[in-house]
XYZ file of C-alpha atoms in Angstrom:
598
model
C -147.660 -41.222 147.136
C -147.357 -42.136 150.648
C -150.317 -45.034 150.040
C -149.349 -46.578 147.240
C -152.207 -48.793 145.628
C -153.183 -48.107 142.957
C -157.205 -48.096 142.470
C -160.443 -47.514 144.554
C -164.230 -47.787 143.948
C -166.254 -45.433 145.484
C -169.856 -43.530 144.957
C -169.527 -40.913 143.265
C -172.197 -38.392 140.473
C -170.892 -39.580 137.116
C -171.287 -38.465 133.614
C -171.075 -40.142 130.395
C -167.170 -40.174 128.925
C -169.121 -38.107 125.573
C -168.547 -34.871 128.328
C -169.197 -32.783 125.141
C -173.415 -33.295 125.508
C -174.413 -31.011 128.253
C -178.268 -32.828 128.292
C -176.085 -35.427 130.484
C -176.934 -34.993 133.915
C -175.019 -36.869 136.272
C -176.102 -39.754 137.955
C -174.892 -41.348 141.344
C -173.092 -44.492 140.923
C -170.438 -47.101 142.047
C -167.650 -46.351 140.057
C -163.581 -47.773 140.304
C -160.430 -44.693 139.436
C -156.911 -45.435 139.335
C -155.077 -43.265 141.524
C -154.101 -41.402 142.678
C -156.912 -38.743 142.128
C -158.252 -35.532 143.434
C -161.443 -35.521 145.577
C -162.237 -31.827 146.344
C -163.209 -28.827 144.164
C -160.445 -26.738 145.711
C -158.261 -27.920 142.368
C -156.628 -25.912 140.392
C -157.110 -25.655 136.059
C -154.935 -27.948 134.076
C -153.339 -24.912 132.438
C -152.225 -26.173 128.736
C -151.288 -23.799 125.313
C -153.130 -24.156 123.404
C -150.766 -25.214 120.129
C -149.419 -22.443 118.477
C -148.433 -22.025 114.885
C -144.546 -23.724 114.448
C -142.117 -21.760 112.023
C -142.777 -23.030 108.722
C -138.295 -23.363 108.746
C -138.734 -25.928 110.807
C -138.051 -29.373 108.681
C -137.934 -32.691 110.974
C -136.570 -35.750 110.285
C -137.673 -39.602 112.272
C -134.425 -41.586 111.972
C -136.417 -43.991 113.846
C -138.683 -44.684 111.770
C -137.148 -47.801 109.748
C -138.393 -50.159 106.626
C -136.880 -53.477 106.652
C -133.718 -54.051 104.244
C -133.285 -55.912 101.753
C -133.484 -59.807 102.643
C -134.558 -59.096 106.089
C -137.844 -60.948 105.875
C -136.707 -64.406 104.617
C -133.527 -64.191 107.858
C -136.686 -63.425 110.299
C -138.230 -66.096 108.425
C -135.740 -68.622 109.677
C -134.660 -67.429 112.874
C -138.306 -68.081 113.582
C -138.327 -71.219 112.353
C -135.388 -71.594 114.843
C -135.446 -69.889 117.689
C -139.785 -68.862 117.833
C -139.890 -71.030 121.344
C -136.674 -68.640 122.620
C -138.132 -65.287 121.584
C -141.668 -66.200 123.607
C -140.399 -66.822 126.695
C -137.998 -63.682 125.985
C -140.983 -61.577 125.552
C -139.900 -60.565 122.010
C -142.416 -63.084 119.947
C -144.130 -60.135 117.957
C -141.740 -57.726 118.594
C -139.497 -59.400 116.149
C -141.888 -60.711 113.819
C -143.139 -56.349 113.350
C -139.806 -55.304 111.798
C -140.777 -57.534 108.495
C -143.426 -55.300 108.042
C -143.358 -51.258 106.608
C -145.304 -48.542 108.045
C -145.430 -46.004 105.586
C -144.739 -43.089 107.195
C -146.698 -39.590 107.231
C -144.570 -37.480 108.768
C -148.310 -34.740 108.799
C -149.755 -37.365 111.351
C -146.710 -36.723 113.246
C -146.645 -33.166 113.176
C -149.642 -32.427 113.655
C -150.368 -34.519 116.804
C -147.225 -33.147 118.743
C -148.765 -29.880 118.682
C -151.057 -31.649 121.169
C -148.489 -32.920 123.170
C -147.874 -31.361 127.395
C -144.625 -32.075 127.892
C -145.447 -31.373 132.000
C -148.249 -34.396 131.427
C -146.735 -36.917 128.734
C -150.117 -36.889 127.162
C -151.677 -35.598 124.310
C -154.397 -32.521 125.016
C -157.563 -32.325 123.871
C -160.627 -29.832 123.897
C -162.590 -33.182 124.531
C -160.011 -34.596 127.196
C -156.307 -36.709 127.291
C -155.248 -39.544 125.576
C -151.304 -40.851 125.160
C -149.492 -43.810 124.153
C -149.547 -46.123 127.898
C -147.391 -49.488 128.361
C -150.226 -51.327 127.083
C -150.131 -50.013 123.832
C -146.196 -50.956 124.621
C -147.364 -54.556 124.721
C -150.113 -54.867 122.039
C -148.974 -52.679 119.094
C -144.996 -53.325 119.636
C -145.254 -56.788 121.250
C -142.642 -55.529 123.821
C -142.363 -56.490 127.832
C -143.100 -55.040 130.737
C -141.639 -57.870 132.643
C -138.174 -58.570 133.284
C -134.199 -56.484 133.871
C -133.336 -53.200 132.968
C -131.974 -52.807 129.976
C -129.347 -51.401 131.596
C -127.960 -53.624 133.998
C -129.161 -56.944 132.391
C -127.752 -59.802 135.064
C -124.041 -60.927 133.957
C -124.461 -64.896 132.588
C -121.356 -67.285 132.367
C -120.589 -66.929 128.604
C -121.467 -63.731 127.545
C -118.017 -61.921 127.871
C -116.880 -64.418 124.821
C -120.085 -63.900 123.305
C -119.554 -60.155 123.857
C -116.154 -60.235 122.223
C -116.901 -62.038 119.517
C -119.527 -59.506 118.917
C -116.971 -56.815 118.961
C -114.540 -58.458 116.758
C -117.096 -58.662 114.169
C -117.675 -54.761 114.128
C -114.584 -54.607 113.911
C -113.302 -56.570 111.018
C -116.741 -54.853 108.877
C -115.342 -51.430 110.812
C -111.939 -52.193 108.330
C -114.168 -51.907 105.064
C -114.859 -49.018 102.790
C -117.449 -47.661 104.619
C -114.976 -47.455 108.245
C -118.246 -48.212 110.019
C -119.672 -51.726 110.979
C -123.145 -50.818 108.885
C -126.191 -52.752 108.847
C -125.429 -53.956 105.701
C -121.936 -55.232 105.962
C -123.312 -57.075 109.242
C -126.819 -58.179 107.370
C -124.192 -59.513 104.702
C -122.047 -61.279 107.841
C -124.239 -63.076 109.435
C -127.334 -63.796 107.657
C -127.825 -67.434 107.203
C -123.673 -67.980 108.148
C -124.334 -70.471 110.630
C -121.606 -68.800 112.749
C -122.557 -69.814 116.290
C -123.772 -66.430 117.596
C -125.595 -65.973 114.475
C -128.492 -65.544 116.999
C -126.830 -63.154 118.988
C -125.963 -61.200 115.959
C -129.345 -60.831 114.600
C -130.822 -59.273 117.545
C -127.882 -57.200 117.727
C -129.554 -55.671 114.198
C -132.893 -55.773 114.743
C -131.949 -54.030 118.102
C -130.285 -51.523 116.471
C -132.039 -50.736 112.820
C -135.829 -51.218 115.033
C -135.970 -50.862 118.912
C -133.470 -48.597 119.858
C -132.503 -46.690 116.744
C -129.168 -44.263 117.478
C -127.454 -44.374 114.225
C -128.837 -44.419 110.632
C -126.644 -46.871 109.021
C -124.569 -48.775 111.903
C -124.857 -51.615 114.194
C -124.950 -49.986 117.975
C -122.626 -51.296 120.882
C -125.120 -50.679 123.489
C -127.320 -53.469 122.791
C -125.090 -56.637 122.812
C -125.600 -57.629 126.289
C -129.456 -57.105 125.451
C -129.096 -58.681 122.657
C -126.706 -62.361 124.557
C -129.895 -62.393 127.014
C -132.696 -62.429 124.524
C -130.735 -65.359 122.852
C -130.892 -67.160 125.764
C -134.469 -66.522 126.657
C -134.468 -64.248 129.262
C -136.797 -61.384 129.501
C -135.489 -57.673 129.425
C -138.545 -54.636 129.900
C -137.841 -53.487 126.546
C -141.840 -51.520 127.043
C -140.546 -48.879 129.245
C -137.249 -48.063 127.872
C -139.222 -48.109 124.235
C -142.147 -45.880 125.214
C -139.591 -43.542 127.426
C -137.687 -43.058 123.568
C -140.941 -41.673 122.565
C -141.791 -39.710 125.328
C -138.446 -37.971 125.241
C -139.146 -36.879 121.789
C -142.758 -35.968 121.786
C -141.730 -33.496 124.153
C -138.350 -32.484 121.692
C -140.372 -31.969 118.419
C -143.637 -29.966 121.320
C -140.542 -27.927 122.407
C -138.596 -26.852 118.894
C -142.100 -26.386 118.174
C -142.959 -24.534 120.504
C -139.347 -22.633 121.020
C -139.774 -21.256 117.087
C -142.577 -19.383 117.958
C -141.736 -17.705 120.724
C -138.443 -16.927 119.355
C -137.161 -13.158 119.481
C -133.465 -13.738 118.361
C -133.718 -14.851 115.064
C -132.433 -18.257 115.608
C -135.342 -19.904 113.263
C -134.532 -17.020 110.537
C -133.189 -20.121 108.653
C -134.663 -23.900 108.086
C -133.568 -25.409 111.433
C -133.443 -29.177 110.740
C -134.914 -31.520 113.993
C -134.257 -34.915 114.717
C -135.354 -37.557 116.363
C -134.916 -41.292 116.898
C -137.622 -42.508 118.535
C -140.305 -45.366 116.348
C -142.432 -43.089 115.673
C -144.111 -45.349 113.556
C -145.544 -46.685 116.925
C -147.630 -43.295 117.267
C -148.376 -44.070 113.621
C -150.303 -46.546 114.090
C -151.940 -45.612 118.045
C -153.752 -42.836 115.672
C -154.857 -45.631 113.044
C -155.559 -47.903 115.661
C -157.872 -45.084 117.571
C -160.526 -44.295 114.442
C -161.360 -47.152 113.471
C -164.505 -46.095 111.920
C -162.186 -43.636 109.703
C -159.481 -46.588 108.886
C -161.106 -49.837 108.348
C -161.723 -49.134 104.945
C -157.506 -50.189 104.790
C -157.135 -52.028 108.154
C -155.715 -55.532 106.873
C -157.482 -57.638 109.974
C -156.292 -60.878 108.812
C -155.069 -63.989 111.038
C -155.705 -62.310 114.272
C -152.599 -64.616 115.848
C -150.098 -62.409 113.509
C -148.682 -59.352 115.247
C -150.418 -55.618 115.224
C -148.139 -54.540 112.726
C -149.114 -56.726 110.217
C -153.330 -55.187 109.842
C -150.791 -51.919 108.478
C -148.899 -53.340 106.461
C -147.481 -50.757 103.344
C -151.050 -49.463 103.838
C -151.339 -45.910 102.902
C -153.396 -43.690 105.057
C -152.436 -40.183 104.716
C -154.795 -37.860 108.080
C -153.180 -34.864 107.329
C -152.623 -32.925 111.286
C -153.835 -35.878 113.718
C -154.400 -33.099 116.247
C -157.359 -30.911 114.926
C -158.665 -33.831 113.712
C -158.701 -35.418 116.793
C -160.258 -32.452 118.251
C -163.927 -32.748 116.560
C -163.886 -37.033 116.724
C -164.627 -37.447 120.239
C -167.720 -39.551 118.625
C -164.956 -41.527 116.176
C -161.967 -41.952 119.094
C -161.653 -45.765 120.320
C -160.593 -45.787 123.547
C -159.984 -49.200 123.940
C -159.232 -50.585 120.747
C -157.920 -54.245 121.683
C -160.247 -55.418 123.962
C -162.352 -57.191 120.942
C -159.772 -58.105 118.229
C -159.377 -61.232 119.099
C -155.491 -60.653 118.731
C -153.167 -63.509 120.533
C -151.576 -61.053 122.629
C -150.550 -61.647 126.253
C -153.890 -59.624 127.479
C -156.058 -61.856 125.335
C -157.209 -64.040 128.417
C -157.251 -63.293 131.482
C -157.568 -59.312 131.260
C -159.897 -58.086 128.484
C -162.686 -59.970 129.612
C -166.549 -60.651 129.604
C -167.930 -59.279 132.605
C -166.058 -57.428 134.896
C -164.424 -58.688 138.240
C -161.919 -58.429 141.225
C -158.830 -59.870 140.875
C -156.879 -60.729 144.357
C -153.668 -59.547 144.108
C -151.085 -61.889 146.127
C -146.838 -62.536 145.786
C -147.319 -64.600 143.129
C -148.425 -63.255 140.608
C -149.399 -64.467 136.770
C -147.231 -63.259 133.648
C -150.326 -61.754 132.549
C -152.055 -59.507 135.617
C -148.686 -58.655 136.376
C -148.436 -56.964 133.150
C -151.739 -55.099 133.885
C -150.360 -53.692 136.536
C -147.671 -52.507 135.488
C -149.481 -50.812 132.371
C -152.739 -49.697 135.410
C -149.934 -47.454 138.090
C -147.377 -43.846 137.768
C -143.629 -45.229 137.584
C -140.869 -43.988 135.943
C -139.811 -45.032 132.623
C -135.865 -45.630 131.644
C -134.466 -45.158 128.473
C -131.548 -47.128 127.505
C -129.131 -44.254 127.560
C -129.476 -43.685 131.299
C -130.155 -40.373 131.120
C -133.601 -40.520 129.455
C -136.136 -41.230 131.941
C -140.015 -39.580 131.769
C -142.641 -39.872 133.997
C -145.520 -42.771 133.445
C -149.042 -41.610 134.196
C -151.278 -43.636 133.651
C -154.479 -42.431 136.136
C -154.680 -39.549 133.874
C -156.302 -41.539 130.606
C -158.041 -43.800 132.718
C -160.830 -44.448 130.081
C -158.268 -46.118 128.194
C -157.916 -49.003 130.515
C -161.742 -49.235 131.093
C -161.482 -46.502 134.280
C -163.753 -43.995 135.205
C -162.021 -40.536 135.311
C -161.890 -38.608 137.583
C -159.999 -35.348 138.461
C -155.876 -36.669 138.702
C -153.554 -36.242 141.125
C -149.564 -34.831 141.094
C -147.652 -37.887 141.095
C -143.894 -36.785 143.485
C -141.107 -37.395 140.330
C -138.938 -40.196 141.013
C -135.462 -39.507 139.017
C -132.592 -38.811 140.785
C -130.905 -41.860 139.536
C -131.585 -44.206 136.765
C -131.253 -46.677 139.777
C -133.807 -45.064 141.798
C -136.476 -44.645 138.995
C -135.863 -48.546 137.787
C -136.823 -49.679 141.295
C -139.798 -47.373 140.925
C -140.754 -48.657 138.778
C -140.128 -52.553 139.894
C -141.835 -51.521 143.161
C -143.850 -54.667 145.109
C -147.686 -54.906 144.335
C -150.039 -53.634 147.743
C -153.228 -53.802 146.608
C -154.904 -56.489 147.894
C -157.725 -57.068 145.066
C -157.606 -55.590 141.230
C -160.694 -54.783 139.059
C -160.972 -55.931 135.882
C -163.710 -54.295 133.728
C -165.427 -55.574 131.177
C -164.603 -55.270 127.823
C -168.114 -54.116 126.820
C -167.799 -51.357 129.525
C -168.239 -47.617 129.263
C -166.423 -45.648 131.562
C -167.983 -42.453 132.770
C -166.728 -39.073 134.762
C -166.369 -37.644 137.588
C -168.674 -33.873 137.259
C -166.135 -33.009 139.718
C -163.790 -34.045 136.733
C -166.201 -32.632 133.904
C -166.146 -29.061 135.755
C -162.524 -28.692 136.608
C -162.213 -29.965 132.846
C -164.626 -27.543 131.294
C -162.632 -24.847 133.694
C -159.380 -26.156 132.866
C -160.473 -25.255 128.696
C -161.880 -21.738 128.968
C -159.274 -20.327 130.306
C -156.574 -22.248 128.153
C -159.091 -20.645 125.680
C -159.269 -17.141 127.527
C -155.432 -17.023 128.248
C -151.949 -15.836 125.712
C -149.886 -18.508 125.772
C -148.052 -15.258 123.389
C -147.575 -13.231 126.788
C -150.511 -11.512 127.591
C -151.302 -10.916 131.009
C -154.508 -10.632 130.656
C -156.592 -12.272 134.205
C -159.375 -14.978 133.237
C -161.113 -13.055 135.333
C -160.786 -9.520 133.430
C -162.361 -11.770 131.130
C -165.044 -12.661 132.046
C -166.190 -8.689 132.516
C -166.806 -8.866 128.886
C -167.487 -11.841 127.410
C -168.456 -9.916 123.596
C -164.731 -10.432 123.326
C -164.670 -14.204 123.569
C -163.405 -15.814 120.371
C -165.044 -19.536 121.102
C -169.050 -18.320 122.447
C -171.657 -20.325 120.929
C -173.464 -17.262 119.094
C -170.497 -15.737 117.900
C -167.464 -18.224 116.349
C -164.246 -15.853 116.045
C -166.122 -11.656 115.931
C -163.673 -9.312 114.265
C -164.087 -6.366 115.951
C -161.984 -3.984 112.244
C -160.523 -5.239 110.313
C -156.613 -5.661 109.683
C -155.124 -3.208 109.873
C -152.064 -1.474 107.954
C -149.611 -2.723 110.311
C -150.717 -6.307 109.659
C -148.648 -7.001 107.574
C -148.952 -9.518 104.561
C -145.736 -10.985 105.073
C -146.817 -11.480 108.590
C -149.882 -13.622 107.753
C -147.988 -15.559 104.619
C -146.249 -16.824 107.484
C -149.023 -18.284 109.361
C -150.770 -19.033 105.996
C -148.288 -21.810 105.335
C -149.668 -24.029 108.203
C -153.079 -23.821 107.146
C -154.440 -26.989 106.048
C -155.419 -25.084 102.676
C -151.879 -24.119 101.807
C -151.232 -27.024 99.573
C -153.860 -26.555 97.292
C -153.912 -22.743 97.029
C -155.771 -21.816 100.638
C -157.527 -18.408 101.945
C -155.749 -15.853 99.303
C -154.733 -12.681 101.595
C -153.792 -10.440 99.005
C -157.312 -11.023 96.101
C -158.850 -10.765 99.317
C -158.535 -8.292 102.209
C -160.888 -8.087 104.797
C -163.003 -4.997 104.335
C -165.046 -3.104 107.422
C -167.939 -5.081 107.297
C -166.984 -8.450 106.894
C -166.351 -10.430 110.559
C -163.631 -12.883 109.973
C -165.502 -15.994 110.886
C -167.419 -15.267 108.067
C -164.322 -15.132 105.801
C -163.123 -17.768 107.694
C -166.137 -20.185 106.072
C -167.618 -18.543 103.024
C -163.367 -18.924 101.573
C -163.226 -22.206 102.891
C -166.093 -23.517 101.263
C -165.285 -21.405 98.325
C -161.272 -23.564 98.647
C -163.890 -27.039 99.137
C -165.835 -26.752 96.562
C -163.467 -26.270 93.595
C -161.443 -29.637 94.840
C -163.158 -31.081 98.018
C -160.310 -32.223 100.889
C -156.857 -33.377 99.236
C -157.175 -33.074 95.783
C -161.132 -35.297 96.142
C -163.277 -33.353 93.557
C -167.243 -33.194 94.122
C -168.023 -35.067 91.558
C -166.305 -38.213 92.863
C -167.754 -37.406 96.645
C -170.795 -39.495 95.353
C -168.463 -42.522 94.904
C -167.062 -42.802 98.373
C -167.574 -45.104 100.980
C -169.501 -43.519 104.357
C -166.127 -44.119 106.230
C -164.242 -41.773 103.333
C -167.485 -39.229 103.368
C -166.487 -39.165 106.852
C -162.850 -39.147 107.268
C -163.202 -35.951 104.359
C -165.684 -34.256 106.515
C -163.270 -34.509 109.401
C -160.536 -33.057 107.612
C -162.775 -30.321 106.427
C -164.029 -29.091 109.591
C -160.510 -29.932 110.688
C -159.148 -27.346 108.212
C -161.931 -24.578 108.567
C -161.158 -25.700 112.558
C -157.580 -24.417 111.697
C -158.297 -20.938 109.391
C -159.955 -19.782 112.484
C -156.796 -20.335 114.999
C -155.287 -18.787 112.366
C -157.259 -16.034 112.139
C -157.380 -15.111 116.066
C -153.720 -15.621 116.148
C -153.577 -12.865 113.862
C -156.283 -10.243 114.929
C -154.599 -10.962 119.053
C -151.050 -9.761 116.573
C -152.698 -6.624 116.272
C -155.042 -6.109 119.361
C -152.893 -7.555 121.810
C -154.843 -10.362 122.719
C -154.944 -13.951 122.313
C -158.521 -14.715 122.544
C -158.996 -18.794 120.595
């Protein structure tokens, strides 16, 4: 990035962010963009492989998703009474309190969203645009700081070596027990309410090991000791970029394994494969819930606005099956900026989330709130605690999440030759003279150029063949009758399934459809005839199945007793199921006829 500035203001032809409505006409207006952006029309479409149906042999273990152990909350309460001012100085006040709440795990939501993940851009790609988990989410949801020293090399402090020695001796002592390891339960038992001179450090060691940087399911890890010592003295450590790096890493790993399971021809997935990830994915779960308030408000506990964000979702059961496909259908329900009107006592509640948009001067002496906001807005590298984990952060691709207008995102060269190089890039000086703080009530727009680019990208995605088909868009356009996603036809079958399309092949993909848990589409009892289209088969069988049991077991007779939010949720999940069934049949058709026309 030759010109290292964060944003720019210029006049452009803009359209509403609800750019699925084609009747919206571009209007010339003054707009504000995150950099870098592309201001020419000579740019290649954004290619993204449509989510595939991963092997049913895959199983997932989210080991970083930890609940508070027995006696943890009383220890948090006691430490809070003694050290809350220290936690605030260190920027971990809400993060520590978050660990006392239990976020119910719904694996399907995470897996469904991971199917939409792009490893190239570190963002979720929906049919209507991109969105992702940002540093703002780490601050507001996680309670972590974007400011402070690196998790890898915090500066030396005078008494650190003495305390390190005592912590190491405690680990060795616990390891001599029956478990032969420094178990978290043994650590809690040894230090809770012990009155030890290192009790606070020991408390933070367990907190970091279990909730922030989990890498072992039941042991206390040594690489967090130095961080704990600094935090216990109110020294700020930038935990937010390190935690976000772990989320990006594991979402990319999940996506890669899903893709590999479908593209593998060597039999690697003939047996069940277990995938284990360690990032605190409960942050992703809450990210989904926060952005669908119209569907989740019936269970969300707003309560005291001064409590951490996790308190809203403590022990709440909210099952959103296949969140990725649901969000594809839910642009109108998607909230770009869920935190601006909540009144939550977070870092951005005063200066950044303004009633009216305004420019602020950026000098050498930025206050904490503005500097944190600037870190959220600019492209950078995120360094994880292991050092080898360095992920690219590209907020300009999701500018509407910050109240900014969206243009075609430009490329950002990597600066990840080493963890030290990446950290220097993250902490580079701020060179903008002014930064714009958008109104919390503003409606961001997209440029007409971006709309055209995105429509081409979705078109290329819909017509390309990630399964190996070499058919080009140009040749495809010569025969629009083959397009599956056209307005007039949906998924049109030109012929029934042939003998070479076996029921075994169908069953492999049927297991990944939404209806499979309650019976799904019964391929054996209803083979397609010559005059039956795939579209009518999908929709008729879906509706017939739903007429028996409406979305996740809710009987049709009970629909009248549901509130408007529940009905909306069920309707969207029904639409999601039909979409996935259409994709299944399109995939099977592509396998037979040599195309992937979706």
